[in-house]
Amino acid sequence: MRIVKLTEETKKSILDDLLKRSPNNYTQYEQTVNEIIEKVRNEKDAAVFSYTEKFDHCTLTADTVRVSEEEIEEALSAVGENFIKVMEKAADNIRTYHEKQVRNSWFDAKEDGTILGQKITPMDLVGVYVPGGKAAYPSSTLMNVIPAKVAGVKRIIMCTPAANGKVNPGTLAAAKIAGVTEIYKVGGAQAIAAMAYGTESIPKVDKIVGPGNIFVALAKKAVYGYVSIDSIAGPSEILVLADESANPRFVAADLLSQAEHDELASAILITDSEKLAEEVSKEVDSFTAELSRKEIIQKSLDNYGYILLVDSLEEGIEAANEIASEHMEILTKDPWAVMPKIRHAGAIFLGQYSSEPLGDYFAGPNHVLPTNGTAKFFSPLNVDDFVKKSSIISYSYEALREIHKDIELFAEKEGLTAHANSIKVRFE
């Protein structure tokens, strides 16, 4: 793994490289995605079934597009009791964590008859996309569905590819545990379009969440506005900030936990210890040779893997904030002292026994996180993503009388005389 001395020039070059991985830069696929979306919008089920046959080699009809209860029961048997218990434990942790995020409606009443407030309302219908291409991720099913359930969403549908007619059993089992209402055997941009516009078989949703390939990401971008979306997710990222106290084997293993996702994943170590940098580089090479996805890992490291040497931990913190990584591990003598200085990161893992996969699968915080530097302005998927907030305003005659001339003046200064008149008529 390459070791680079961090300078302003190298930092700019690395940031530019990382940002190139954004789905916003893959415009060559947009025409294809837009064609799929328009065809599904106009032809509905017929287009969805045609694309599913073409891309997933799965023949669907209105009677078979929805996963049956029998298929779900088969999946539960196939994954085995032990895995189900593990997923149930993870689901409990995820549910408990997200229950702490729940907001309540509130109202503030004054003696003059003024009542102001905020009403919290869950969305009616949410669509979750779950990939099923290179890999299937039951964990993503739990992470996307459970916060919606906690928020109070009554109907949650899921679309996921069915390669040769079969949906991944782990995905189906996770959907059952999480509380998905109905599951459809559709993937790709055609699934996003179906959920955004509705077909004869698949209902139109209010919001679409969940990860996917570049076609899914661009489709979500294209339908935003017709429906809400969570984000346009880019490739996986991990950044480890470490000093000489860190265990090089732990650091190397954690970097590779993200590099194995795909060739565009990034894995970065920032350290002020040259000794640690060299030891981690050796451990990375040793681990990579043994791992099952070593070809993907090597391409990821060749393209977006860096060990960045800094003169001080403070310089490393500054660089970490500029990169704003999806996952960030702090492996220093006192990680809790460093943590308050981190302004931009999707999820922050503290200490040598809080490795990134703990968050991916089990701890409870959501693993749907901002990527490509968007942690500077986006948050992890959470309960707030599945509710709407309505402002509540109620004034008495006496309360409005006190300020009606102020409102009329404001409206007249903006040239909106009908606004002013709407207030004025109440005091004629």
PDB file of C-alpha atoms in Angstrom, residues 34-246:
ATOM      1  CA  ASN A  34     -33.563   8.060 -18.478  1.00  0.00           C
ATOM      2  CA  GLU A  35     -34.791   5.776 -21.267  1.00  0.00           C
ATOM      3  CA  ILE A  36     -35.570   3.026 -18.742  1.00  0.00           C
ATOM      4  CA  ILE A  37     -37.396   5.477 -16.490  1.00  0.00           C
ATOM      5  CA  GLU A  38     -39.529   6.906 -19.294  1.00  0.00           C
ATOM      6  CA  LYS A  39     -40.438   3.475 -20.608  1.00  0.00           C
ATOM      7  CA  VAL A  40     -41.510   2.288 -17.144  1.00  0.00           C
ATOM      8  CA  ARG A  41     -43.416   5.523 -16.583  1.00  0.00           C
ATOM      9  CA  ASN A  42     -45.365   5.050 -19.822  1.00  0.00           C
ATOM     10  CA  GLU A  43     -45.661   1.258 -20.122  1.00  0.00           C
ATOM     11  CA  LYS A  44     -45.650   0.346 -16.419  1.00  0.00           C
ATOM     12  CA  ASP A  45     -45.666  -3.430 -15.710  1.00  0.00           C
ATOM     13  CA  ALA A  46     -44.907  -4.336 -19.323  1.00  0.00           C
ATOM     14  CA  ALA A  47     -41.663  -2.355 -19.271  1.00  0.00           C
ATOM     15  CA  VAL A  48     -40.689  -3.592 -15.802  1.00  0.00           C
ATOM     16  CA  PHE A  49     -41.198  -7.227 -16.826  1.00  0.00           C
ATOM     17  CA  SER A  50     -39.308  -6.718 -20.095  1.00  0.00           C
ATOM     18  CA  TYR A  51     -36.267  -5.190 -18.399  1.00  0.00           C
ATOM     19  CA  THR A  52     -36.309  -7.869 -15.685  1.00  0.00           C
ATOM     20  CA  GLU A  53     -36.217 -10.555 -18.365  1.00  0.00           C
ATOM     21  CA  LYS A  54     -33.364  -8.763 -20.149  1.00  0.00           C
ATOM     22  CA  PHE A  55     -31.131  -7.963 -17.171  1.00  0.00           C
ATOM     23  CA  ASP A  56     -31.986 -10.594 -14.539  1.00  0.00           C
ATOM     24  CA  HIS A  57     -33.100 -13.474 -16.776  1.00  0.00           C
ATOM     25  CA  CYS A  58     -36.271 -13.693 -14.744  1.00  0.00           C
ATOM     26  CA  THR A  59     -39.721 -14.012 -16.323  1.00  0.00           C
ATOM     27  CA  LEU A  60     -42.350 -12.152 -14.319  1.00  0.00           C
ATOM     28  CA  THR A  61     -46.103 -11.723 -14.531  1.00  0.00           C
ATOM     29  CA  ALA A  62     -48.577  -9.761 -12.445  1.00  0.00           C
ATOM     30  CA  ASP A  63     -49.109 -12.970 -10.443  1.00  0.00           C
ATOM     31  CA  THR A  64     -45.425 -13.698  -9.763  1.00  0.00           C
ATOM     32  CA  VAL A  65     -43.775 -10.273  -9.396  1.00  0.00           C
ATOM     33  CA  ARG A  66     -44.561 -10.153  -5.686  1.00  0.00           C
ATOM     34  CA  VAL A  67     -42.697 -12.557  -3.399  1.00  0.00           C
ATOM     35  CA  SER A  68     -45.144 -15.030  -1.879  1.00  0.00           C
ATOM     36  CA  GLU A  69     -45.408 -16.074   1.763  1.00  0.00           C
ATOM     37  CA  GLU A  70     -44.276 -19.539   0.714  1.00  0.00           C
ATOM     38  CA  GLU A  71     -41.077 -18.105  -0.779  1.00  0.00           C
ATOM     39  CA  ILE A  72     -40.408 -16.172   2.428  1.00  0.00           C
ATOM     40  CA  GLU A  73     -40.896 -19.293   4.547  1.00  0.00           C
ATOM     41  CA  GLU A  74     -38.520 -21.197   2.244  1.00  0.00           C
ATOM     42  CA  ALA A  75     -35.940 -18.449   2.708  1.00  0.00           C
ATOM     43  CA  LEU A  76     -36.240 -18.613   6.506  1.00  0.00           C
ATOM     44  CA  SER A  77     -35.576 -22.341   6.368  1.00  0.00           C
ATOM     45  CA  ALA A  78     -32.681 -21.906   3.947  1.00  0.00           C
ATOM     46  CA  VAL A  79     -30.705 -19.376   5.989  1.00  0.00           C
ATOM     47  CA  GLY A  80     -30.846 -21.435   9.149  1.00  0.00           C
ATOM     48  CA  GLU A  81     -31.832 -20.767  12.735  1.00  0.00           C
ATOM     49  CA  ASN A  82     -28.427 -19.458  13.852  1.00  0.00           C
ATOM     50  CA  PHE A  83     -28.303 -16.690  11.236  1.00  0.00           C
ATOM     51  CA  ILE A  84     -31.900 -15.720  12.000  1.00  0.00           C
ATOM     52  CA  LYS A  85     -31.008 -15.338  15.694  1.00  0.00           C
ATOM     53  CA  VAL A  86     -28.021 -13.154  14.802  1.00  0.00           C
ATOM     54  CA  MET A  87     -30.179 -10.940  12.571  1.00  0.00           C
ATOM     55  CA  GLU A  88     -32.819 -10.687  15.301  1.00  0.00           C
ATOM     56  CA  LYS A  89     -30.164  -9.516  17.793  1.00  0.00           C
ATOM     57  CA  ALA A  90     -28.892  -6.951  15.289  1.00  0.00           C
ATOM     58  CA  ALA A  91     -32.471  -5.811  14.597  1.00  0.00           C
ATOM     59  CA  ASP A  92     -33.057  -5.287  18.329  1.00  0.00           C
ATOM     60  CA  ASN A  93     -29.915  -3.137  18.575  1.00  0.00           C
ATOM     61  CA  ILE A  94     -30.885  -1.093  15.512  1.00  0.00           C
ATOM     62  CA  ARG A  95     -34.436  -0.604  16.806  1.00  0.00           C
ATOM     63  CA  THR A  96     -33.278   0.439  20.292  1.00  0.00           C
ATOM     64  CA  TYR A  97     -30.804   2.967  18.884  1.00  0.00           C
ATOM     65  CA  HIS A  98     -33.308   4.542  16.502  1.00  0.00           C
ATOM     66  CA  GLU A  99     -36.088   4.722  19.094  1.00  0.00           C
ATOM     67  CA  LYS A 100     -33.969   7.373  20.845  1.00  0.00           C
ATOM     68  CA  GLN A 101     -34.286   9.557  17.717  1.00  0.00           C
ATOM     69  CA  VAL A 102     -38.091   9.740  17.756  1.00  0.00           C
ATOM     70  CA  ARG A 103     -39.478  13.284  17.894  1.00  0.00           C
ATOM     71  CA  ASN A 104     -42.851  14.271  19.286  1.00  0.00           C
ATOM     72  CA  SER A 105     -45.235  16.943  18.106  1.00  0.00           C
ATOM     73  CA  TRP A 106     -45.100  20.064  20.273  1.00  0.00           C
ATOM     74  CA  PHE A 107     -47.309  23.076  20.915  1.00  0.00           C
ATOM     75  CA  ASP A 108     -46.535  26.387  22.646  1.00  0.00           C
ATOM     76  CA  ALA A 109     -49.607  28.246  23.941  1.00  0.00           C
ATOM     77  CA  LYS A 110     -49.527  31.836  25.228  1.00  0.00           C
ATOM     78  CA  GLU A 111     -52.050  33.731  27.356  1.00  0.00           C
ATOM     79  CA  ASP A 112     -53.065  35.988  24.445  1.00  0.00           C
ATOM     80  CA  GLY A 113     -54.474  33.013  22.522  1.00  0.00           C
ATOM     81  CA  THR A 114     -51.450  32.371  20.295  1.00  0.00           C
ATOM     82  CA  ILE A 115     -50.659  28.705  19.710  1.00  0.00           C
ATOM     83  CA  LEU A 116     -47.607  27.711  17.670  1.00  0.00           C
ATOM     84  CA  GLY A 117     -46.327  24.201  17.201  1.00  0.00           C
ATOM     85  CA  GLN A 118     -44.980  21.436  15.048  1.00  0.00           C
ATOM     86  CA  LYS A 119     -46.877  18.311  14.050  1.00  0.00           C
ATOM     87  CA  ILE A 120     -44.874  15.168  13.295  1.00  0.00           C
ATOM     88  CA  THR A 121     -46.468  12.808  10.754  1.00  0.00           C
ATOM     89  CA  PRO A 122     -44.952   9.540   9.442  1.00  0.00           C
ATOM     90  CA  MET A 123     -44.861   9.028   5.691  1.00  0.00           C
ATOM     91  CA  ASP A 124     -47.604   6.789   4.319  1.00  0.00           C
ATOM     92  CA  LEU A 125     -45.589   4.566   1.981  1.00  0.00           C
ATOM     93  CA  VAL A 126     -41.831   4.047   1.711  1.00  0.00           C
ATOM     94  CA  GLY A 127     -39.934   2.004  -0.873  1.00  0.00           C
ATOM     95  CA  VAL A 128     -36.670   0.258   0.011  1.00  0.00           C
ATOM     96  CA  TYR A 129     -34.232  -0.867  -2.661  1.00  0.00           C
ATOM     97  CA  VAL A 130     -31.959  -3.786  -1.764  1.00  0.00           C
ATOM     98  CA  PRO A 131     -29.168  -4.838  -4.180  1.00  0.00           C
ATOM     99  CA  GLY A 132     -28.783  -8.378  -5.362  1.00  0.00           C
ATOM    100  CA  GLY A 133     -26.061  -8.198  -8.018  1.00  0.00           C
ATOM    101  CA  LYS A 134     -22.406  -8.757  -7.065  1.00  0.00           C
ATOM    102  CA  ALA A 135     -23.478  -9.307  -3.476  1.00  0.00           C
ATOM    103  CA  ALA A 136     -26.615  -9.306  -1.336  1.00  0.00           C
ATOM    104  CA  TYR A 137     -26.809  -7.356   1.889  1.00  0.00           C
ATOM    105  CA  PRO A 138     -29.385  -8.469   4.481  1.00  0.00           C
ATOM    106  CA  SER A 139     -27.812  -5.909   6.832  1.00  0.00           C
ATOM    107  CA  SER A 140     -28.888  -3.077   4.512  1.00  0.00           C
ATOM    108  CA  THR A 141     -32.435  -4.407   4.624  1.00  0.00           C
ATOM    109  CA  LEU A 142     -32.463  -4.078   8.410  1.00  0.00           C
ATOM    110  CA  MET A 143     -30.815  -0.645   8.348  1.00  0.00           C
ATOM    111  CA  ASN A 144     -33.244   0.844   5.816  1.00  0.00           C
ATOM    112  CA  VAL A 145     -36.475  -0.688   7.073  1.00  0.00           C
ATOM    113  CA  ILE A 146     -36.241  -0.500  10.870  1.00  0.00           C
ATOM    114  CA  PRO A 147     -35.919   3.324  11.152  1.00  0.00           C
ATOM    115  CA  ALA A 148     -39.019   3.648   8.940  1.00  0.00           C
ATOM    116  CA  LYS A 149     -40.900   1.248  11.201  1.00  0.00           C
ATOM    117  CA  VAL A 150     -39.764   3.158  14.297  1.00  0.00           C
ATOM    118  CA  ALA A 151     -40.922   6.402  12.650  1.00  0.00           C
ATOM    119  CA  GLY A 152     -44.409   4.909  12.282  1.00  0.00           C
ATOM    120  CA  VAL A 153     -44.533   4.242   8.530  1.00  0.00           C
ATOM    121  CA  LYS A 154     -47.380   1.779   8.065  1.00  0.00           C
ATOM    122  CA  ARG A 155     -46.533   0.408   4.614  1.00  0.00           C
ATOM    123  CA  ILE A 156     -42.970  -0.400   3.530  1.00  0.00           C
ATOM    124  CA  ILE A 157     -42.357  -2.135   0.210  1.00  0.00           C
ATOM    125  CA  MET A 158     -39.092  -3.587  -1.002  1.00  0.00           C
ATOM    126  CA  CYS A 159     -37.711  -4.115  -4.499  1.00  0.00           C
ATOM    127  CA  THR A 160     -34.771  -6.443  -5.017  1.00  0.00           C
ATOM    128  CA  PRO A 161     -33.462  -8.381  -8.042  1.00  0.00           C
ATOM    129  CA  ALA A 162     -34.366 -12.034  -8.483  1.00  0.00           C
ATOM    130  CA  ALA A 163     -31.536 -13.590 -10.478  1.00  0.00           C
ATOM    131  CA  ASN A 164     -33.053 -16.458 -12.449  1.00  0.00           C
ATOM    132  CA  GLY A 165     -36.248 -16.057 -10.455  1.00  0.00           C
ATOM    133  CA  LYS A 166     -34.757 -16.391  -6.949  1.00  0.00           C
ATOM    134  CA  VAL A 167     -34.349 -13.607  -4.410  1.00  0.00           C
ATOM    135  CA  ASN A 168     -31.429 -13.981  -2.012  1.00  0.00           C
ATOM    136  CA  PRO A 169     -32.746 -15.947   1.024  1.00  0.00           C
ATOM    137  CA  GLY A 170     -30.846 -13.766   3.499  1.00  0.00           C
ATOM    138  CA  THR A 171     -32.467 -10.649   2.068  1.00  0.00           C
ATOM    139  CA  LEU A 172     -35.937 -12.190   2.353  1.00  0.00           C
ATOM    140  CA  ALA A 173     -35.284 -13.341   5.919  1.00  0.00           C
ATOM    141  CA  ALA A 174     -34.058  -9.876   6.910  1.00  0.00           C
ATOM    142  CA  ALA A 175     -37.140  -8.300   5.302  1.00  0.00           C
ATOM    143  CA  LYS A 176     -39.392 -10.566   7.358  1.00  0.00           C
ATOM    144  CA  ILE A 177     -37.527  -9.724  10.585  1.00  0.00           C
ATOM    145  CA  ALA A 178     -37.539  -5.975   9.847  1.00  0.00           C
ATOM    146  CA  GLY A 179     -41.243  -5.854   8.997  1.00  0.00           C
ATOM    147  CA  VAL A 180     -41.431  -5.222   5.246  1.00  0.00           C
ATOM    148  CA  THR A 181     -45.037  -5.143   4.043  1.00  0.00           C
ATOM    149  CA  GLU A 182     -44.491  -6.546   0.559  1.00  0.00           C
ATOM    150  CA  ILE A 183     -41.520  -7.540  -1.620  1.00  0.00           C
ATOM    151  CA  TYR A 184     -41.179  -7.314  -5.409  1.00  0.00           C
ATOM    152  CA  LYS A 185     -38.709  -9.235  -7.592  1.00  0.00           C
ATOM    153  CA  VAL A 186     -37.485  -6.200  -9.499  1.00  0.00           C
ATOM    154  CA  GLY A 187     -34.055  -4.566  -9.536  1.00  0.00           C
ATOM    155  CA  GLY A 188     -32.083  -1.858 -11.269  1.00  0.00           C
ATOM    156  CA  ALA A 189     -33.261   1.492 -12.597  1.00  0.00           C
ATOM    157  CA  GLN A 190     -36.584  -0.119 -13.552  1.00  0.00           C
ATOM    158  CA  ALA A 191     -37.317  -0.809  -9.862  1.00  0.00           C
ATOM    159  CA  ILE A 192     -36.626   2.806  -8.926  1.00  0.00           C
ATOM    160  CA  ALA A 193     -38.883   4.028 -11.737  1.00  0.00           C
ATOM    161  CA  ALA A 194     -41.651   1.619 -10.724  1.00  0.00           C
ATOM    162  CA  MET A 195     -41.604   2.850  -7.127  1.00  0.00           C
ATOM    163  CA  ALA A 196     -41.402   6.497  -8.204  1.00  0.00           C
ATOM    164  CA  TYR A 197     -44.337   6.445 -10.653  1.00  0.00           C
ATOM    165  CA  GLY A 198     -46.241   3.275  -9.786  1.00  0.00           C
ATOM    166  CA  THR A 199     -47.309   0.445 -12.074  1.00  0.00           C
ATOM    167  CA  GLU A 200     -50.272  -1.918 -12.145  1.00  0.00           C
ATOM    168  CA  SER A 201     -48.439  -4.183  -9.659  1.00  0.00           C
ATOM    169  CA  ILE A 202     -46.042  -1.922  -7.769  1.00  0.00           C
ATOM    170  CA  PRO A 203     -47.405   1.067  -5.831  1.00  0.00           C
ATOM    171  CA  LYS A 204     -46.050   4.606  -6.050  1.00  0.00           C
ATOM    172  CA  VAL A 205     -44.154   5.451  -2.869  1.00  0.00           C
ATOM    173  CA  ASP A 206     -43.439   8.708  -1.049  1.00  0.00           C
ATOM    174  CA  LYS A 207     -39.738   8.042  -0.554  1.00  0.00           C
ATOM    175  CA  ILE A 208     -37.103   5.645  -1.908  1.00  0.00           C
ATOM    176  CA  VAL A 209     -34.145   4.575   0.240  1.00  0.00           C
ATOM    177  CA  GLY A 210     -31.391   2.023  -0.157  1.00  0.00           C
ATOM    178  CA  PRO A 211     -28.082   1.536  -1.979  1.00  0.00           C
ATOM    179  CA  GLY A 212     -27.439   0.216  -5.471  1.00  0.00           C
ATOM    180  CA  ASN A 213     -25.133   0.295  -8.480  1.00  0.00           C
ATOM    181  CA  ILE A 214     -24.512   3.329 -10.680  1.00  0.00           C
ATOM    182  CA  PHE A 215     -27.773   2.761 -12.601  1.00  0.00           C
ATOM    183  CA  VAL A 216     -29.767   2.693  -9.374  1.00  0.00           C
ATOM    184  CA  ALA A 217     -27.975   5.789  -8.056  1.00  0.00           C
ATOM    185  CA  LEU A 218     -28.619   7.760 -11.254  1.00  0.00           C
ATOM    186  CA  ALA A 219     -32.251   6.596 -11.349  1.00  0.00           C
ATOM    187  CA  LYS A 220     -32.776   7.861  -7.798  1.00  0.00           C
ATOM    188  CA  LYS A 221     -31.247  11.173  -8.812  1.00  0.00           C
ATOM    189  CA  ALA A 222     -33.563  11.367 -11.848  1.00  0.00           C
ATOM    190  CA  VAL A 223     -36.806  10.695  -9.954  1.00  0.00           C
ATOM    191  CA  TYR A 224     -36.004  13.016  -7.058  1.00  0.00           C
ATOM    192  CA  GLY A 225     -38.799  15.551  -6.891  1.00  0.00           C
ATOM    193  CA  TYR A 226     -41.484  13.047  -7.899  1.00  0.00           C
ATOM    194  CA  VAL A 227     -40.530  11.219  -4.723  1.00  0.00           C
ATOM    195  CA  SER A 228     -38.081  11.894  -1.927  1.00  0.00           C
ATOM    196  CA  ILE A 229     -34.843   9.906  -1.715  1.00  0.00           C
ATOM    197  CA  ASP A 230     -32.314   9.287   1.031  1.00  0.00           C
ATOM    198  CA  SER A 231     -29.153  10.193  -0.907  1.00  0.00           C
ATOM    199  CA  ILE A 232     -27.185   9.363  -4.027  1.00  0.00           C
ATOM    200  CA  ALA A 233     -24.676   6.992  -2.497  1.00  0.00           C
ATOM    201  CA  GLY A 234     -21.147   6.696  -3.798  1.00  0.00           C
ATOM    202  CA  PRO A 235     -18.595   3.908  -3.238  1.00  0.00           C
ATOM    203  CA  SER A 236     -17.640   2.797   0.283  1.00  0.00           C
ATOM    204  CA  GLU A 237     -14.969   4.669   2.242  1.00  0.00           C
ATOM    205  CA  ILE A 238     -12.920   4.241   5.382  1.00  0.00           C
ATOM    206  CA  LEU A 239     -10.431   6.612   6.971  1.00  0.00           C
ATOM    207  CA  VAL A 240      -8.335   5.569   9.953  1.00  0.00           C
ATOM    208  CA  LEU A 241      -6.599   8.232  12.042  1.00  0.00           C
ATOM    209  CA  ALA A 242      -3.900   6.528  14.102  1.00  0.00           C
ATOM    210  CA  ASP A 243      -0.790   7.264  16.152  1.00  0.00           C
ATOM    211  CA  GLU A 244       2.101   5.032  17.223  1.00  0.00           C
ATOM    212  CA  SER A 245      -0.107   3.308  19.822  1.00  0.00           C
ATOM    213  CA  ALA A 246      -2.273   1.634  17.170  1.00  0.00           C
TER     214      ALA A 246
END
